[in-house]
Short mmCIF file of C-alpha atoms and ligand atoms in Angstrom, two decimals:
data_model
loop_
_atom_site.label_atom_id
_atom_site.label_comp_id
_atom_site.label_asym_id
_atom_site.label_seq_id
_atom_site.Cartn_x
_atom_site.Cartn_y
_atom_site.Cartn_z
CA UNK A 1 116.74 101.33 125.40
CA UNK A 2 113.57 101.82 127.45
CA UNK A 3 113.33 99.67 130.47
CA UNK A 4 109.94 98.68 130.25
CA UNK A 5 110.89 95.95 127.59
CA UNK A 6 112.53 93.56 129.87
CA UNK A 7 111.67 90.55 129.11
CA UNK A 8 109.16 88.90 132.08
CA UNK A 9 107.70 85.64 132.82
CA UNK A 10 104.83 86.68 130.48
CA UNK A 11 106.75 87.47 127.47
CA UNK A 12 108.53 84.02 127.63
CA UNK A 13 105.26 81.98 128.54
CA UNK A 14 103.78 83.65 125.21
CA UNK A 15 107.06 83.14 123.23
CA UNK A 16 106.34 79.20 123.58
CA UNK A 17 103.10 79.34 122.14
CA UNK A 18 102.32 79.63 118.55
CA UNK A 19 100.96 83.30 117.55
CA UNK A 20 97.37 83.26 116.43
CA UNK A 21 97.82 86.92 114.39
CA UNK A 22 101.17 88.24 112.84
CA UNK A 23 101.01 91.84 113.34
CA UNK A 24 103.10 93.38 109.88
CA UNK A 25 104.35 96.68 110.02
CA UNK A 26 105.75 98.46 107.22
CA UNK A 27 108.62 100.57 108.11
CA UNK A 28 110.66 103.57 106.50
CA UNK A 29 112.34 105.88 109.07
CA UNK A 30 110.33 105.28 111.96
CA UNK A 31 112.84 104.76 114.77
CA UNK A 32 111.14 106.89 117.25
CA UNK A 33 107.96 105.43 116.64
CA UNK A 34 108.41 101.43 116.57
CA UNK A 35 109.36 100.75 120.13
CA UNK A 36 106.12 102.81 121.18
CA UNK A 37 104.23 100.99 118.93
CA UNK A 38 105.06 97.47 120.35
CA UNK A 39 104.23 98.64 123.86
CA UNK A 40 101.14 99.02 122.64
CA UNK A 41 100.70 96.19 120.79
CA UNK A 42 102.02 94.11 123.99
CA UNK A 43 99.29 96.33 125.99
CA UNK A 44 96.28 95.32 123.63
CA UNK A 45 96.69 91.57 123.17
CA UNK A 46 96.53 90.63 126.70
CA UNK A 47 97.02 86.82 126.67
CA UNK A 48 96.42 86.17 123.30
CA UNK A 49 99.68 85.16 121.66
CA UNK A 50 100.72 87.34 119.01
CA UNK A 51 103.86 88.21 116.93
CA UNK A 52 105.15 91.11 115.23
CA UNK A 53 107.11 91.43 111.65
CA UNK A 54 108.42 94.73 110.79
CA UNK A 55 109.69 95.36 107.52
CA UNK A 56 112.48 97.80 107.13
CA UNK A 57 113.96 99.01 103.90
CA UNK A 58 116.71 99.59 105.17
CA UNK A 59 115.75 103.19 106.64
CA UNK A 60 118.82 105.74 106.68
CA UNK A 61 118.07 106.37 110.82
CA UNK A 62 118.63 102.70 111.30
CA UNK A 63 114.73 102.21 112.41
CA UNK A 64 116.10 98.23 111.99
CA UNK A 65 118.73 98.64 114.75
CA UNK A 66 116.33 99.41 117.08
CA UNK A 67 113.47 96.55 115.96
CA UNK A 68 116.79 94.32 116.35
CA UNK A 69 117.17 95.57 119.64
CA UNK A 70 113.47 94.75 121.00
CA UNK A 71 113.96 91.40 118.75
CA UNK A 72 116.70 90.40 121.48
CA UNK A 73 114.41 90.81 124.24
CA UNK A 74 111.30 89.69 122.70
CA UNK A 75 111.38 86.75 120.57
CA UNK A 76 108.03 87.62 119.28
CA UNK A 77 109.46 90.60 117.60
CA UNK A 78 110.98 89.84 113.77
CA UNK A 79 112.62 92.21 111.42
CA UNK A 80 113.16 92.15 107.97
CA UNK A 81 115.52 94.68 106.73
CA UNK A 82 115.25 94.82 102.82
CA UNK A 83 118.12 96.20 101.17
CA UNK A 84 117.69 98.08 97.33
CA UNK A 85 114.55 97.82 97.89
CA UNK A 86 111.25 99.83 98.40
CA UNK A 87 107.81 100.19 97.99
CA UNK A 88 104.77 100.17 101.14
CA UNK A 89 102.83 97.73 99.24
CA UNK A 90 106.08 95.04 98.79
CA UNK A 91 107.04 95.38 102.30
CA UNK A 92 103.31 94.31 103.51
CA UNK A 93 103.49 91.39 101.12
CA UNK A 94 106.86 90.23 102.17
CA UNK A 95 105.94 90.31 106.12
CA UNK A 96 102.64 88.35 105.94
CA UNK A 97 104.35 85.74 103.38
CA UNK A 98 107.48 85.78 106.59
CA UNK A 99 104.45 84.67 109.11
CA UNK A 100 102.75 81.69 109.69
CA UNK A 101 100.25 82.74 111.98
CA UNK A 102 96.33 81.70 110.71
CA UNK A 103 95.59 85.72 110.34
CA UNK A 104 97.83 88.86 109.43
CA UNK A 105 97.08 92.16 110.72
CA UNK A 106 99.03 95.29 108.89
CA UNK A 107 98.97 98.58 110.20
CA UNK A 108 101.17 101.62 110.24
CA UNK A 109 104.13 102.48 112.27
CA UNK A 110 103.28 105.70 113.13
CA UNK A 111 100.38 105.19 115.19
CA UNK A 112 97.76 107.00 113.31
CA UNK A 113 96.09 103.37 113.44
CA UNK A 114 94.18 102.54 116.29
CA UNK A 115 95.79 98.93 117.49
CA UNK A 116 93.15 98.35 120.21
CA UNK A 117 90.76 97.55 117.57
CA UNK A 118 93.04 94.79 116.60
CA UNK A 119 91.30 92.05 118.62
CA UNK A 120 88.06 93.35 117.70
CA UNK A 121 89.37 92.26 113.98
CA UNK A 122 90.71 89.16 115.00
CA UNK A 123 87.56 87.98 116.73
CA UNK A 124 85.60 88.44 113.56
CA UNK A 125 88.20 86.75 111.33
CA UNK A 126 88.57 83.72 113.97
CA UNK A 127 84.17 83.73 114.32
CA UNK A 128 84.78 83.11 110.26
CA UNK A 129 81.88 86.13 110.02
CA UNK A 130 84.59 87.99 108.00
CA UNK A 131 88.15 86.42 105.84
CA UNK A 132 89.03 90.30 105.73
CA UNK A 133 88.55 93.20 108.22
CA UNK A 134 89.11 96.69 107.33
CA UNK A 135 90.05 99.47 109.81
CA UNK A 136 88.14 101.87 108.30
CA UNK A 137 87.91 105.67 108.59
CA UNK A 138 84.39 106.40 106.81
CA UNK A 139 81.98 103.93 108.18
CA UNK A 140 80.16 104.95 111.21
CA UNK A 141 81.93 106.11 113.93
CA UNK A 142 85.53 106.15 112.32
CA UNK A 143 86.99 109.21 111.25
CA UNK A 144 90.18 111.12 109.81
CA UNK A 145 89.91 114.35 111.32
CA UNK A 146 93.39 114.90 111.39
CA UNK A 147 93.47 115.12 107.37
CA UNK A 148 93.80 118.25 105.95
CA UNK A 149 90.84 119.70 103.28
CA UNK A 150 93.11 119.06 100.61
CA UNK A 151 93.99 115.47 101.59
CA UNK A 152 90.58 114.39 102.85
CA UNK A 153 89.56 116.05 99.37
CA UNK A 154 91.76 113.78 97.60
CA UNK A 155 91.26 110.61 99.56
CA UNK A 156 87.50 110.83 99.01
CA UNK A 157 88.03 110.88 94.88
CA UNK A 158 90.52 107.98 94.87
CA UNK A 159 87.67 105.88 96.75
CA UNK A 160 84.97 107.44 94.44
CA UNK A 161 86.75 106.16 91.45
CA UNK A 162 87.96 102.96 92.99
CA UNK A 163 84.25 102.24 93.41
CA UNK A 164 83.05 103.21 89.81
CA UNK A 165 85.52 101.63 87.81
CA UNK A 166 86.62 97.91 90.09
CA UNK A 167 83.39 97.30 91.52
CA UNK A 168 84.77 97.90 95.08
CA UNK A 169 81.68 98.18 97.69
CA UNK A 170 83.86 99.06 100.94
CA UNK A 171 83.58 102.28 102.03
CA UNK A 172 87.68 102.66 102.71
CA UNK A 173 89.57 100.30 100.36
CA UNK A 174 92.83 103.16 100.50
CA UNK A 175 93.15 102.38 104.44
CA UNK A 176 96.40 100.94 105.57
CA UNK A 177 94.81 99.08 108.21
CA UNK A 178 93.30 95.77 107.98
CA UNK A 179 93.54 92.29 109.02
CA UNK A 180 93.01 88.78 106.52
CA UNK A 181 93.05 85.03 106.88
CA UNK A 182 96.21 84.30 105.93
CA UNK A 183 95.35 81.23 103.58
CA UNK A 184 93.30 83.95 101.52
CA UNK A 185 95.93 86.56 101.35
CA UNK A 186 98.26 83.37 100.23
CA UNK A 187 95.91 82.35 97.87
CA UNK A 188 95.94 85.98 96.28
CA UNK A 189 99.35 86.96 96.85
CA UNK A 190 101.29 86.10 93.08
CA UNK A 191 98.53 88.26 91.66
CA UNK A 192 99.55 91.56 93.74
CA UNK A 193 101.17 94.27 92.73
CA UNK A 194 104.82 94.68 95.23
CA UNK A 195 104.71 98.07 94.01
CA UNK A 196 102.90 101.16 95.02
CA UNK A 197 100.58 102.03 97.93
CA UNK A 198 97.26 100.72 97.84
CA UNK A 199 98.00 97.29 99.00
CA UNK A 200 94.29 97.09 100.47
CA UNK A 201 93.07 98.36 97.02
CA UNK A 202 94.83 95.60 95.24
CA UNK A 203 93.59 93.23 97.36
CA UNK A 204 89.98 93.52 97.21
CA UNK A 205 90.05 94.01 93.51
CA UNK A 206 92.33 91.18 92.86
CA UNK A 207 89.38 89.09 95.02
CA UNK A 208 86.79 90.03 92.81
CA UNK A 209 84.45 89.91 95.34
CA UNK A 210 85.69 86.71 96.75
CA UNK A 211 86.27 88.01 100.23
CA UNK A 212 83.61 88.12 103.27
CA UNK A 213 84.91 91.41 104.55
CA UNK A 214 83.85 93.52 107.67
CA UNK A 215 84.61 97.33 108.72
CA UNK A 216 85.73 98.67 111.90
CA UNK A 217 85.26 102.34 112.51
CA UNK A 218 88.69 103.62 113.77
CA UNK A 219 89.74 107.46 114.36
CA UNK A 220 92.47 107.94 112.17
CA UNK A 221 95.15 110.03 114.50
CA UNK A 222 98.35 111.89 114.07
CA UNK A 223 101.73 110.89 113.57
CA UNK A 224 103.75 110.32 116.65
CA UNK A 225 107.35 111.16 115.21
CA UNK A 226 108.69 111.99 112.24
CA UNK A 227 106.66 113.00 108.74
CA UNK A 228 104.67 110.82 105.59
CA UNK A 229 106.41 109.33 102.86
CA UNK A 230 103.57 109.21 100.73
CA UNK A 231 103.99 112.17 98.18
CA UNK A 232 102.40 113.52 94.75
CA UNK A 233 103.24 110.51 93.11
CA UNK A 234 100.79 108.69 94.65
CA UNK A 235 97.81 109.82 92.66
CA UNK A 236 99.49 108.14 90.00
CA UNK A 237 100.50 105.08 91.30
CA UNK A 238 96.95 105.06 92.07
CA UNK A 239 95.81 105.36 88.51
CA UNK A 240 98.24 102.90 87.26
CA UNK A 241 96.48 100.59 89.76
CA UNK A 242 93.11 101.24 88.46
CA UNK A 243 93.98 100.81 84.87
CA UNK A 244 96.06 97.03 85.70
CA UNK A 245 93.26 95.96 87.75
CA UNK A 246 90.36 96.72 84.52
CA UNK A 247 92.53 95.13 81.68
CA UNK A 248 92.83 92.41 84.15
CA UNK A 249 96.37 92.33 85.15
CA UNK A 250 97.20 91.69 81.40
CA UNK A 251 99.15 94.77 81.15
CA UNK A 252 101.45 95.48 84.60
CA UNK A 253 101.45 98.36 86.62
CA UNK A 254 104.78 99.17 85.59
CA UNK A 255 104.20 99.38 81.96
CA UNK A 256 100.82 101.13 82.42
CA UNK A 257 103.18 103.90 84.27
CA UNK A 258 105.91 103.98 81.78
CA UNK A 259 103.05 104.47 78.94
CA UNK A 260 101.28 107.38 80.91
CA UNK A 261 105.32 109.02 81.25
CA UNK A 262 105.21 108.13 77.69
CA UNK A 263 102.11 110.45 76.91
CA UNK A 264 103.25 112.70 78.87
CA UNK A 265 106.96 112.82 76.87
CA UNK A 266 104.27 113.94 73.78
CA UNK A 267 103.28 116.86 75.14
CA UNK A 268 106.83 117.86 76.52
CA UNK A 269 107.68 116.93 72.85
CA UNK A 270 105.14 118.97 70.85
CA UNK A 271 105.44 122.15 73.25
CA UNK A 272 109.06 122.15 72.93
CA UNK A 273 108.77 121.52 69.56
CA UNK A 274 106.45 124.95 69.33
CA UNK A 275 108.77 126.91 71.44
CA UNK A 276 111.58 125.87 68.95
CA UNK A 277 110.14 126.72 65.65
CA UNK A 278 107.68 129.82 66.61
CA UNK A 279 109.95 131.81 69.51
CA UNK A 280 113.54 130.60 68.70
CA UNK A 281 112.97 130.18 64.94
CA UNK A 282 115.04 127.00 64.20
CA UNK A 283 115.26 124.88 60.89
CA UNK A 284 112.23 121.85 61.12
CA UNK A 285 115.06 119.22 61.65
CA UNK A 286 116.81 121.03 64.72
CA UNK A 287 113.34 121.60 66.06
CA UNK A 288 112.35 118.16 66.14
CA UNK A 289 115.84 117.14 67.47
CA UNK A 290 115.48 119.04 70.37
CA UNK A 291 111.92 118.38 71.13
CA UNK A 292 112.79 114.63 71.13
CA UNK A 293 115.87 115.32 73.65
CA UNK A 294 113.88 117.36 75.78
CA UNK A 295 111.10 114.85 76.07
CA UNK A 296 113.72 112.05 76.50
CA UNK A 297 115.07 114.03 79.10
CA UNK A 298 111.66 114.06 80.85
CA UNK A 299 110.10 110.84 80.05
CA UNK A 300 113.86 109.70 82.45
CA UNK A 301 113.77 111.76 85.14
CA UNK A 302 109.48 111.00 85.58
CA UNK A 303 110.22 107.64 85.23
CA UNK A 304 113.36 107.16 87.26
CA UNK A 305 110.72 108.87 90.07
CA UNK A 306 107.17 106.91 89.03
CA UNK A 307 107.87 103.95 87.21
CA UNK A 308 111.21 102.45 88.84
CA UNK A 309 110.91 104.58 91.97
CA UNK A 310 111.87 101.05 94.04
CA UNK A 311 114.88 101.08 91.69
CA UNK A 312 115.41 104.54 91.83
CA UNK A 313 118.98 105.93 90.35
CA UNK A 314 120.99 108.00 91.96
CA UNK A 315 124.61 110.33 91.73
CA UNK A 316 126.81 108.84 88.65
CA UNK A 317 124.17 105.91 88.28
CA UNK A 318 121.50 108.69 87.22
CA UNK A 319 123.90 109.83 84.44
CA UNK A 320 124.81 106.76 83.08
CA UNK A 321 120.89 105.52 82.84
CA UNK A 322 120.22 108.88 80.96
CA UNK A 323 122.62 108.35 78.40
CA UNK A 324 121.64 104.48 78.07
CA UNK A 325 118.24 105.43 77.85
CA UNK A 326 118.82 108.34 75.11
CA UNK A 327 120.42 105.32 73.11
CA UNK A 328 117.66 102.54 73.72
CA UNK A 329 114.96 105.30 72.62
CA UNK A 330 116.79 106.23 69.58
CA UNK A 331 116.79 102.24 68.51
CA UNK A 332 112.92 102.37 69.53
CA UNK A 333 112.31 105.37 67.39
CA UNK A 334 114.04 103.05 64.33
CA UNK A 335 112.21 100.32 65.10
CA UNK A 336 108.87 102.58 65.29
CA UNK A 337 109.47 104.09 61.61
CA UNK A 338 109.97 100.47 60.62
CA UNK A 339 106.78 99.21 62.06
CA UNK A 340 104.96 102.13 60.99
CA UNK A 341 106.03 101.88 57.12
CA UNK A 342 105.73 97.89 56.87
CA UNK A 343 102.22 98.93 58.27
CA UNK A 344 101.86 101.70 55.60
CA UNK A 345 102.82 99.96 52.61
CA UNK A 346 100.34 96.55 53.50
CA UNK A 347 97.36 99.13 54.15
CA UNK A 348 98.02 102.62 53.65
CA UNK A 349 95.95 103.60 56.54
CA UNK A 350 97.39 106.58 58.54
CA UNK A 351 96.90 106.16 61.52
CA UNK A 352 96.39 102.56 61.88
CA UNK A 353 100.49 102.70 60.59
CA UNK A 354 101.34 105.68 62.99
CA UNK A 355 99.79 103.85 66.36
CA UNK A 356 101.52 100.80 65.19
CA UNK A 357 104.21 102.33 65.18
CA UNK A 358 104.05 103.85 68.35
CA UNK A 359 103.25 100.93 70.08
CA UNK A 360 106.34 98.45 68.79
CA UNK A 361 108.28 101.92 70.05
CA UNK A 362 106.90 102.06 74.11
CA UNK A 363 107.02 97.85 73.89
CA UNK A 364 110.86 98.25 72.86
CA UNK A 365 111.29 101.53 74.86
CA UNK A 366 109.90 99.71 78.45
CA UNK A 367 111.85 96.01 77.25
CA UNK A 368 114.84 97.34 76.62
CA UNK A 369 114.94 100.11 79.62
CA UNK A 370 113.91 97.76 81.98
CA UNK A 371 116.58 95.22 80.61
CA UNK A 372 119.58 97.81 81.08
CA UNK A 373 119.05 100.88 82.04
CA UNK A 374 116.77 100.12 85.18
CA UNK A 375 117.91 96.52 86.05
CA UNK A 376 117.86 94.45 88.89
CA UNK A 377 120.59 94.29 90.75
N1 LIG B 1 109.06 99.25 104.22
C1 LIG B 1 108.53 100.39 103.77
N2 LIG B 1 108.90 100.87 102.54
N3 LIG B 1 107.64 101.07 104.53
C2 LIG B 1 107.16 102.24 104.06
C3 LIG B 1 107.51 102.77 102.80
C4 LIG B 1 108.44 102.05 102.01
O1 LIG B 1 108.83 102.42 100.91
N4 LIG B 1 106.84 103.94 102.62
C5 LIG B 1 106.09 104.12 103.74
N5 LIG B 1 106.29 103.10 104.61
C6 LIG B 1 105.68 102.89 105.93
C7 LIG B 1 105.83 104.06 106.88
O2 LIG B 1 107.02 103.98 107.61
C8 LIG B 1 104.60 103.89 107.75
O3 LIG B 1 104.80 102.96 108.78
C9 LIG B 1 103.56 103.34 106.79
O4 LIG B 1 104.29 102.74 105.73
C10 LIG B 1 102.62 104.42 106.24
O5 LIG B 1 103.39 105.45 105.65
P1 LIG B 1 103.07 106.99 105.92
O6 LIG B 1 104.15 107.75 105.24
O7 LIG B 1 102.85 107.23 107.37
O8 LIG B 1 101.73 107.14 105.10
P2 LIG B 1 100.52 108.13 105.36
O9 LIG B 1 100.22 108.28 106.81
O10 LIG B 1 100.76 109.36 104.58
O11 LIG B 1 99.35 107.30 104.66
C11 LIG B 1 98.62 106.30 105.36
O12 LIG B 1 97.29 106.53 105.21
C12 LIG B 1 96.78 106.33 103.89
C13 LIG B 1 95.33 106.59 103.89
O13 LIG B 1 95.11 107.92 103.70
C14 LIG B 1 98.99 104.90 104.89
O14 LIG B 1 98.40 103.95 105.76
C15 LIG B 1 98.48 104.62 103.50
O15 LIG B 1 98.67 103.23 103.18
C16 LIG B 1 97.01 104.93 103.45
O16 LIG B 1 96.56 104.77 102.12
MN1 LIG B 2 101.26 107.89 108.44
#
C-alpha cells in the first residue's frame, strides 16, 4: 500500500467533524485507479471536511480490497461492496442514500473527471445559487477532447434528443459528474431508475424542472488505468430512458426494454420465417415453428444482455432460463390467441383483435419471465 496514506494529525482532526459533501464513486474494476483518486480528493478539499463512498459491485480484481484497505487508515473512506448486483446508475443511488452529508458529489473513478472543480460545486450548492451542479463538458470552457469522432458523434445525438423530447435545457445532462443537495436528490430518489447509465439524465427529467442547476466547464480527460464499461448497449438503455420518462414513469424501463427486444423478436421472426419457406422450402407449419424458436432464441439472449443485464445469467443458469423462457412464451402465445379471438368474436375488427392480442402476450411474456426465469435472488 502506498505510504503516503498514513493517517496524520489532519486526517483524524477531519475524521471528528461531520462531512459537509459525500463524494460517491461508482466502481467496477478500478483497483489501480481508486487509491489515486482519493489522493486527490484529500489534495482538493483542503480543510473542508469531506467523506468518500465508493460503491463496488463486487469487481473480479477486488477494487473493494483495496477501498477496504484506505478505509482502515482513513475513516472518511466507506465502501459498499454490492454483491449480484450491477448497474452505474444503482450504485450512485445507493452511495448518496449511504451518506448523510447536506450535498453529494458523484464522479468517476477513473479520473477523466476533474475533482478540483469539486469545491467550486460545493460553494454554489452551499451559496443556495444552485440545488444541482453539473460538471459539464459543452458549456464554455469544458471540453471532451479525448472522445473519439464516433463517440463525441454519438454523445452529441443522445443530448440532442434528450433535449427535444424531456424538455431538458442543460447543455450536458449524459455527464457523470455532478453534485446535488442531498434533501433534493432524497426527495427524488423512489422515482429513479437503479438501472442503466444516465443517472444525471434521470434526474433532471424526473425534476421536471424543479431543480436550480448550474454548469461547470470541466476538460473531460483520459482514463488512468484500465478500459470503459460502457458498451453498445447503452444507446438503448438510453432510449428506454427516454420513452419511461415521456409516458411518465407509467410504464418501467425494464418493460419498455423487454417490448423493444420484443419488436425486435418480429423481425428475427418474419426473416427467418422467409428464409424457411422461400430458400429451404419447408411446409407453412415447420416454417412458422422455427421462426418462433429462432426469435425466442433471440428475444433471450438480447434480453438476458439489455433488459436483465444487472441479473445477467450465466454457464448452466443461461440454459436453464432458455428453456424456462421457451415454456413461459409458449403459454403467452396461448394466452395471446385467446385474447385475440375473445377480441374477434365481440368486434370483428382485425387488428384491434391482433394488437390485443399481442399485448396480453408481452404483459404475460415480461410477468411471467421476470417471475421465474430472471428472478431475484
Ligand atoms: N458500481 C458500478 N457498477 N460501477 C460501474 C458500473 C457498474 O455496473 N459500470 C461502470 N461503473 C463505474 C466505473 O468503474 C467508473 O468509475 C464509472 O462508473 C464510469 O464508467 P466508465 O466505464 O469509465 O464510463 P465511461 O468513461 O465510458 O463514461 C463516462 O462518461 C459518460 C459521458 O460520456 C461516464 O461518466 C458516463 O456516466 C457518462 O455518461
Ligand atoms: Mn470512464
Amino acid at each position: 500500500m502506498n505510504e503516503a496514506i498514513n493517517p496524520g494529525p489532519e486526517i483524524a482532526r477531519q475524521a471528528a467533524a461531520l462531512p459537509e459533501i459525500s463524494v460517491v464513486v461508482p466502481t467496477f474494476n478500478e483497483r489501480d485507479n481508486v487509491t489515486t483518486l482519493y489522493q486527490r480528493l484529500e489534495a482538493t478539499f483542503g480543510a473542508t471536511p469531506w467523506e468518500v463512498v465508493f460503491v463496488d459491485d463486487n469487481s473480479p480484481d477486488h477494487t473493494w480490497q483495496v477501498v477496504r484497505e484506505l478505509s482502515r487508515r482513513d475513516p472518511r473512506v466507506r465502501c459498499i461492496r454490492r454483491i449480484g448486483r450491477r448497474g452505474l446508475s444503482g450504485a450512485c443511488i445507493e452511495g448518496i442514500l449511504a451518506s448523510s452529508a447536506p450535498y453529494a458529489a458523484v464522479i468517476d473513478a477513473d479520473l477523466q473527471h476533474d475533482e478540483t472543480q469539486l469545491p467550486k460545486m460545493l460553494a454554489l450548492l452551499r451559496s443556495g445559487e444552485a440545488e444541482l451542479v453539473i460538471g459539464s463538458r459543452y458549456v464554455e470552457g469544458g471540453s471532451a477532447d479525448s472522445f473519439d469522432k464516433q463517440r463525441a458523434g454519438i454523445s452529441a445525438f443522445a443530448t440532442e434528443v434528450a433535449k427535444r423530447t424531456l424538455g431538458v435545457k442543460v447543455s450536458d445532462p449524459m455527464s457523470g459528474f455532478f453534485a446535488i443537495r442531498r434533501d433534493r436528490f432524497e426527495k427524488l430518489a423512489p422515482e429513479l431508475s437503479t438501472q442503466g447509465f444516465k443517472i444525471l439524465l434521470d434526474i433532471i427529467a424526473t425534476a421536471r424542472g424543479e431543480l436550480r442547476t448550474k454548469e461547470v466547464p470541466f476538460t473531460f480527460g483520459t482514463r488512468l488505468h484500465g478500459e470503459s464499461k460502457l458498451d453498445s448497449m447503452v444507446a438503448m438503455d438510453f432510449l428506454g430512458l427516454v420513452l419511461a420518462k415521456l409516458t411518465g414513469d407509467v410504464i418501467s424501463l425494464r418493460f419498455i426494454l423487454f417490448g423493444l427486444v420484443g419488436t425486435s423478436g418480429l423481425v428475427v421472426h418474419l426473416t427467418t420465417l422467409f428464409i424457411a419457406l422461400r430458400l429451404l422450402r419447408l411446409p407453412f407449419a415447420e416454417a412458422q415453428l422455427m421462426g418462433a424458436v429462432v426469435a425466442m432464441t433471440s428475444n433471450f439472449i438480447l434480453n438476458n444482455f439489455l433488459t436483465y443485464r444487472d441479473q445477467r445469467l450465466t454457464g448452466f443458469g443461461l440454459v436453464r432460463g432458455l428453456l424456462l423462457f421457451y415454456v413461459v412464451c409458449s403459454v403467452g402465445l396461448f394466452a395471446n390467441v385467446g385474447v385475440a379471438f375473445s377480441v374477434y368474436d365481440q368486434e370483428p375488427i382485425w387488428w384491434l383483435a391482433g394488437a390485443a392480442g399481442a399485448l396480453m402476450g408481452v404483459v404475460w411474456n415480461y410477468a411471467m419471465s421476470g417471475l421465474f426465469v430472471w428472478r431475484k435472488r
